[in-house]
Tab-separated table of C-alpha atoms in Angstrom:
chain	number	residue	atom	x	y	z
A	287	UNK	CA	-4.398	-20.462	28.432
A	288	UNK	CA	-3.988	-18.289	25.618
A	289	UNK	CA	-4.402	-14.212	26.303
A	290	UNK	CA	-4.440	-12.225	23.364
A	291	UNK	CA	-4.834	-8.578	22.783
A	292	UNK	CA	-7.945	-7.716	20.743
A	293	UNK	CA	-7.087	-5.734	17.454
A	294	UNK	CA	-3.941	-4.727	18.333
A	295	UNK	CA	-2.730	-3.432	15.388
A	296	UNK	CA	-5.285	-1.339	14.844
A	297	UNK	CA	-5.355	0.081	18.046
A	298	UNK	CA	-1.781	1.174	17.366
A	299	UNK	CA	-2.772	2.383	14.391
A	300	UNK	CA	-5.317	4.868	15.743
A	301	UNK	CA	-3.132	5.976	18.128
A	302	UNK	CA	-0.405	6.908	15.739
A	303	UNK	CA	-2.406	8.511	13.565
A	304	UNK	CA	-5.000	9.855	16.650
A	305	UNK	CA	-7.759	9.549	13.983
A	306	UNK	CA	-10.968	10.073	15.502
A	307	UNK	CA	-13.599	7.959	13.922
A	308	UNK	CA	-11.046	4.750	14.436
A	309	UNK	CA	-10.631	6.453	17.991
A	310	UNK	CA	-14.368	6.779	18.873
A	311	UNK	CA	-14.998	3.591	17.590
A	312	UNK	CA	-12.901	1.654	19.713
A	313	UNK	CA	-14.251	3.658	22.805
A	314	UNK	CA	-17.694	2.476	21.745
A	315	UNK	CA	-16.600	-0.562	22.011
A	316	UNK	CA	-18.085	-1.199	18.237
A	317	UNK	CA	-17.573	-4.159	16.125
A	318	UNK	CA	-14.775	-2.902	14.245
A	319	UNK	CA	-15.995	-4.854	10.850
A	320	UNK	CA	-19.532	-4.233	11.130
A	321	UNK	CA	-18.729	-0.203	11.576
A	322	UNK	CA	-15.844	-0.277	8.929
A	323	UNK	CA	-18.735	-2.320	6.554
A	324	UNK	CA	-21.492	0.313	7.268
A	325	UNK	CA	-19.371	2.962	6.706
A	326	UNK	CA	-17.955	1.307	3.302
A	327	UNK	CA	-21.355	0.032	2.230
A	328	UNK	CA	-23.910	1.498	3.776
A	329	UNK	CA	-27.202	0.325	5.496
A	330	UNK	CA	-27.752	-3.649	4.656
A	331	UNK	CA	-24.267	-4.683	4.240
A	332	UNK	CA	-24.041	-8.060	2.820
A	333	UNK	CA	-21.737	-11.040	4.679
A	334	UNK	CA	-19.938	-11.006	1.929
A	335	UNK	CA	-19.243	-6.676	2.391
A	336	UNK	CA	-18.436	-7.768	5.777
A	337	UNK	CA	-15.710	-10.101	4.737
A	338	UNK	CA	-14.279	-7.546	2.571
A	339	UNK	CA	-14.080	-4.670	5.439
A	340	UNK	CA	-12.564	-7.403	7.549
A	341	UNK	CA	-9.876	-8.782	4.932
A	342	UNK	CA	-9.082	-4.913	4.302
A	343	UNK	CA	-8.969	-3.523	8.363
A	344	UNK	CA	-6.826	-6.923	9.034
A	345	UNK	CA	-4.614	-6.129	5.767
A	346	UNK	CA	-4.158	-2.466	5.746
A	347	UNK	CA	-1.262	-2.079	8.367
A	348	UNK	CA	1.041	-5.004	6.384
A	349	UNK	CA	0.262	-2.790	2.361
A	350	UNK	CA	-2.284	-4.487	1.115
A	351	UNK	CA	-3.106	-2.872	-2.339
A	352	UNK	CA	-5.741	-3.118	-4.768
A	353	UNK	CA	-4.079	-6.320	-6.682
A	354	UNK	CA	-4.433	-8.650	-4.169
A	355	UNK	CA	-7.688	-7.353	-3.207
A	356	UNK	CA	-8.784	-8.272	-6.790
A	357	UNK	CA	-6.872	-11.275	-7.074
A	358	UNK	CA	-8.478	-12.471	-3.488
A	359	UNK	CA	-12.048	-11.333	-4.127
A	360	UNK	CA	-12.334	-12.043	-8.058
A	361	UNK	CA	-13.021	-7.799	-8.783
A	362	UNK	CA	-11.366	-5.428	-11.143
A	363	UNK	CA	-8.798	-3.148	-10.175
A	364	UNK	CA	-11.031	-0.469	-10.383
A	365	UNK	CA	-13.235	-2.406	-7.983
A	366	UNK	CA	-10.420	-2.931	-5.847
A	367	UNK	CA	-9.378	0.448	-5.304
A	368	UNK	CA	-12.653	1.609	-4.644
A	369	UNK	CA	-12.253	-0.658	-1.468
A	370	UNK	CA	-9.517	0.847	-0.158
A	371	UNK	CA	-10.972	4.448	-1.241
A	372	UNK	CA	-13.705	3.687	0.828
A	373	UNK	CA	-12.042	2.023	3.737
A	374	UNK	CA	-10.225	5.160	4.439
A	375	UNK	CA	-13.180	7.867	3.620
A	376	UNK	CA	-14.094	7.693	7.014
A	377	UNK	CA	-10.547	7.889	8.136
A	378	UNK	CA	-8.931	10.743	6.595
A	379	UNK	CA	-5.704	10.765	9.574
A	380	UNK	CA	-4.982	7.398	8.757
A	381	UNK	CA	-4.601	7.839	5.440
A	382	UNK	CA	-2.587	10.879	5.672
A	383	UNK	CA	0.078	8.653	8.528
A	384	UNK	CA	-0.006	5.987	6.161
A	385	UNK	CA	1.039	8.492	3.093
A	386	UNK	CA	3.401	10.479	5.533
A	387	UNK	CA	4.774	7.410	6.751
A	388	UNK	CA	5.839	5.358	3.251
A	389	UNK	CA	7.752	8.473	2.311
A	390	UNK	CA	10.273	8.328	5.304
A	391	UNK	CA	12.149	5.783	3.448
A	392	UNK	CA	12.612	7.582	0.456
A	393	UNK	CA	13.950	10.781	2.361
A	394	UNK	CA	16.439	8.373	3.863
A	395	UNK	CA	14.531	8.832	7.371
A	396	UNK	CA	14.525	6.516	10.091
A	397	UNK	CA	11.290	4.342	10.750
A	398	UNK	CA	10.753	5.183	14.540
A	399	UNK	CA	8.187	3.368	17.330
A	400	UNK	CA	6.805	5.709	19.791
A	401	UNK	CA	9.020	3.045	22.510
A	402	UNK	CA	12.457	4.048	20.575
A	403	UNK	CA	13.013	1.292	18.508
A	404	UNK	CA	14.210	2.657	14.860
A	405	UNK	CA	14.154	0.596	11.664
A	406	UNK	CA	16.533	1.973	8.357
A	407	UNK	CA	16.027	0.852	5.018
A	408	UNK	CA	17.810	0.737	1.591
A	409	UNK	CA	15.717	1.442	-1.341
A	410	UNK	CA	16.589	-0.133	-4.939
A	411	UNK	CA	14.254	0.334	-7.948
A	412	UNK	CA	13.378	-3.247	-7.307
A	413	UNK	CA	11.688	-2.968	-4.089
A	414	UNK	CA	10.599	0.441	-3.347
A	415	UNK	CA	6.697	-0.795	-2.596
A	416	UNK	CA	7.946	-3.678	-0.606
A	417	UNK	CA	10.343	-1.315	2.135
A	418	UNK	CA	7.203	1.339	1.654
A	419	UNK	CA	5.011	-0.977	3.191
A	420	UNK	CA	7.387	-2.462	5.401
A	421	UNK	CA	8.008	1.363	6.958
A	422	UNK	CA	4.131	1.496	7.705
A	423	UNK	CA	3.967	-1.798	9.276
A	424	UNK	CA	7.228	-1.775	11.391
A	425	UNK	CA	5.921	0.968	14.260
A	426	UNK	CA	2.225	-0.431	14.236
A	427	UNK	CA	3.585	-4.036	14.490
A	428	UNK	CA	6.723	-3.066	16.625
A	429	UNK	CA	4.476	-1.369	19.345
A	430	UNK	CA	1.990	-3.945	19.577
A	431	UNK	CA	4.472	-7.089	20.222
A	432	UNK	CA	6.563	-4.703	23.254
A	433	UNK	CA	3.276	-3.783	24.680
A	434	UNK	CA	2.447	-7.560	24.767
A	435	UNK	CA	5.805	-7.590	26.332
A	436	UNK	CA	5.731	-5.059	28.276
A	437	UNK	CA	2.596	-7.095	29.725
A	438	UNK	CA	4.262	-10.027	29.948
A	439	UNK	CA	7.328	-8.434	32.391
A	440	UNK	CA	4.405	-7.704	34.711
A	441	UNK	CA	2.378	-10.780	33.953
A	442	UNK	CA	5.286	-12.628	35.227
A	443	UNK	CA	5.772	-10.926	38.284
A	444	UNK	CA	2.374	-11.039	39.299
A	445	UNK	CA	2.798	-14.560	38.986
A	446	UNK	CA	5.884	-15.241	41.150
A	447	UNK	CA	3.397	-13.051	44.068
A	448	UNK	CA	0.587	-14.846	44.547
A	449	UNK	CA	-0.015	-18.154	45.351
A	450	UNK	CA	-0.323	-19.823	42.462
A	451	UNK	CA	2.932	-19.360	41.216
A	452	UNK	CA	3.571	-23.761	41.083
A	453	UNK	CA	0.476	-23.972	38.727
A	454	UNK	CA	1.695	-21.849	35.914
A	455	UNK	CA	4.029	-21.325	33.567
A	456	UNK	CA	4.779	-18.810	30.630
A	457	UNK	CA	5.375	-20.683	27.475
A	458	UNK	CA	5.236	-18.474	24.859
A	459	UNK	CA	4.622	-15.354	22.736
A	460	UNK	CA	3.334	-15.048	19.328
A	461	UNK	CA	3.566	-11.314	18.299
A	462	UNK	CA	0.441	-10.093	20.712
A	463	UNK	CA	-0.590	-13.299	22.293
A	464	UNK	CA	0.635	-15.121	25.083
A	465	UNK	CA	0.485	-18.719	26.198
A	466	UNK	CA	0.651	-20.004	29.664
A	467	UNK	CA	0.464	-23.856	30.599
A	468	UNK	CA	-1.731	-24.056	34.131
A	469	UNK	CA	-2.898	-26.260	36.181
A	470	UNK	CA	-6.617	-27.086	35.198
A	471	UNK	CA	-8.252	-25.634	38.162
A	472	UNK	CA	-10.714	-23.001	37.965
A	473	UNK	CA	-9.858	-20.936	40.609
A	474	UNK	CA	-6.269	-20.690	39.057
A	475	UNK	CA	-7.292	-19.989	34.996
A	476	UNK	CA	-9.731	-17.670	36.838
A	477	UNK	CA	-6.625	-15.525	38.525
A	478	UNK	CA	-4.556	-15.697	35.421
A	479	UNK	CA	-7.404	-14.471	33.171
A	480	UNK	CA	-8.271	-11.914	35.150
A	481	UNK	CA	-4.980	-10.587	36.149
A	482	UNK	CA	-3.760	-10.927	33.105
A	483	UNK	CA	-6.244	-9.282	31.048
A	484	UNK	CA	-6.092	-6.287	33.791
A	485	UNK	CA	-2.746	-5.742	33.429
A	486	UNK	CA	-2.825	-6.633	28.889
A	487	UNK	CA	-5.716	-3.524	29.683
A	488	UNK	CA	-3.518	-0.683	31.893
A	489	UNK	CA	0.184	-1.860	30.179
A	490	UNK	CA	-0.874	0.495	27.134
A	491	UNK	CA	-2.515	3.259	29.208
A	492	UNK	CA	0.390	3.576	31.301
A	493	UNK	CA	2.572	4.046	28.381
A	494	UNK	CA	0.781	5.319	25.725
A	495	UNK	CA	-1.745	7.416	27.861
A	496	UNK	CA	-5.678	6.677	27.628
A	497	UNK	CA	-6.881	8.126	24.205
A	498	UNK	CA	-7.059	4.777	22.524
A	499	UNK	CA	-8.640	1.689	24.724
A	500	UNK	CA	-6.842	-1.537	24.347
A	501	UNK	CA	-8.436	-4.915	25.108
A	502	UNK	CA	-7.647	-8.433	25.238
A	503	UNK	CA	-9.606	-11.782	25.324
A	504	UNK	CA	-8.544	-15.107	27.009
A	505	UNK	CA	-8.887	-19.163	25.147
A	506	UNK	CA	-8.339	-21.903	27.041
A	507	UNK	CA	-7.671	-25.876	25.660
A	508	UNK	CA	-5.829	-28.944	26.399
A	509	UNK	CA	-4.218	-28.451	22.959
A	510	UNK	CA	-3.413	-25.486	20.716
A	511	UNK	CA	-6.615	-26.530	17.895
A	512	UNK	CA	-9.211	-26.580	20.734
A	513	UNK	CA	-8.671	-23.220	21.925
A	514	UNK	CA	-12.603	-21.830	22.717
A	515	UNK	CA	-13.150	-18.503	24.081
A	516	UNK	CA	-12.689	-18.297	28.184
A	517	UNK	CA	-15.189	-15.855	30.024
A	518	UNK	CA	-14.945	-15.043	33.818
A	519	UNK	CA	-18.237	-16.005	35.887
């Protein structure tokens, strides 16, 4: 059983930069590409518009700039950075934490998680955009692998209560996933889904507060490549 938080990264993101639209938009409960496309595009979006929104929301927290948008999607640079323009038009907050936040390293600041954790840096001529984007990525990606765990403290716990405690065992994390080896019974995946995707749910609220929602889905498999999407019944 694999339970993974949904977006994570982007949630943090919104709630370090409290930008509405992204805000609203998870509390909709929207599909995050299909908004981000419509917003980029317009009306009709193509698949292919789709797959661009989606390449740029899932590449915008780790730097992504307009050369390896072009290089990826066969554009011009001009092309390219009209992407990203218009991937942050609707999300003017975001853009000004990301600009606020890849100067921090060139003050000499301190690259700081809302949990504590601080990151420094030393700049050279050589790889000033590298540590920039590294500074913007460190708190999103920081607070979304100690919420998952956070989760996973309480996960555990919850496990060693009830009565099913013989059937499962933690494995693993992998940054905001984890992975649990259970007993193939239903009414055992059913308790660790559902427990575990309550507490993956209220982990974030109870330390972040409730402006931004965060959600998390379950997979299930007898190996890691047949992992399908697990819904309770």
């Amino acid at each position: 059983v694999n339970l993974d938080y949904s977006q994570a990264e982007l949630r943090v993101l919104a709630y370090l930069s409290q930008d509405p639209w992204l805000i609203d938009l998870f509390k909709r409960g929207d599909d995050l590409h299909n908004q981000v496309a419509l917003a980029m595009f317009g009306e009709g979006f193509t698949k292919e518009q789709r797959v661009q929104a989606k390449t740029i929301n899932f590449g915008i927290a780790y730097g992504r700039g307009a050369g390896s948008l072009r290089d990826d999607f066969g554009i011009s640079m001009t092309e390219a950075v009209g992407l990203i323009n218009k991937w942050f038009q609707p999300m003017p907050k975001v853009k000004k934490w990301i600009s606020e936040t890849r100067l921090l390293p060139m003050r000499g600041d301190a690259c700081k998680s809302p949990f504590g954790r601080e990151r420094h840096f030393v700049v050279t001529n050589t790889n000033r955009n590298a540590i920039q984007n590294e500074s913007v990525n460190f708190p999103i990606s920081s607070t979304a692998t100690d919420l998952t765990l956070m989760s996973l403290l309480t996960i555990s716990k919850a496990i060693k209560n009830s009565a099913y405690s013989a059937f499962i065992h933690i494995i693993n994390t992998v940054h905001d996933s984890i992975v649990f080896e259970v007993e193939d019974k239903k009414e055992v995946i059913d308790w660790l889904v559902k427990t575990g995707i309550t507490i993956m749910r209220e982990t974030p609220i109870a330390l972040l507060g409730d402006r931004v929602p965060f959600k998390a889905d379950a997979e299930i498999g007898y190996t890691w490549g047949s992992m399908k999407a697990y819904e309770l019944i």
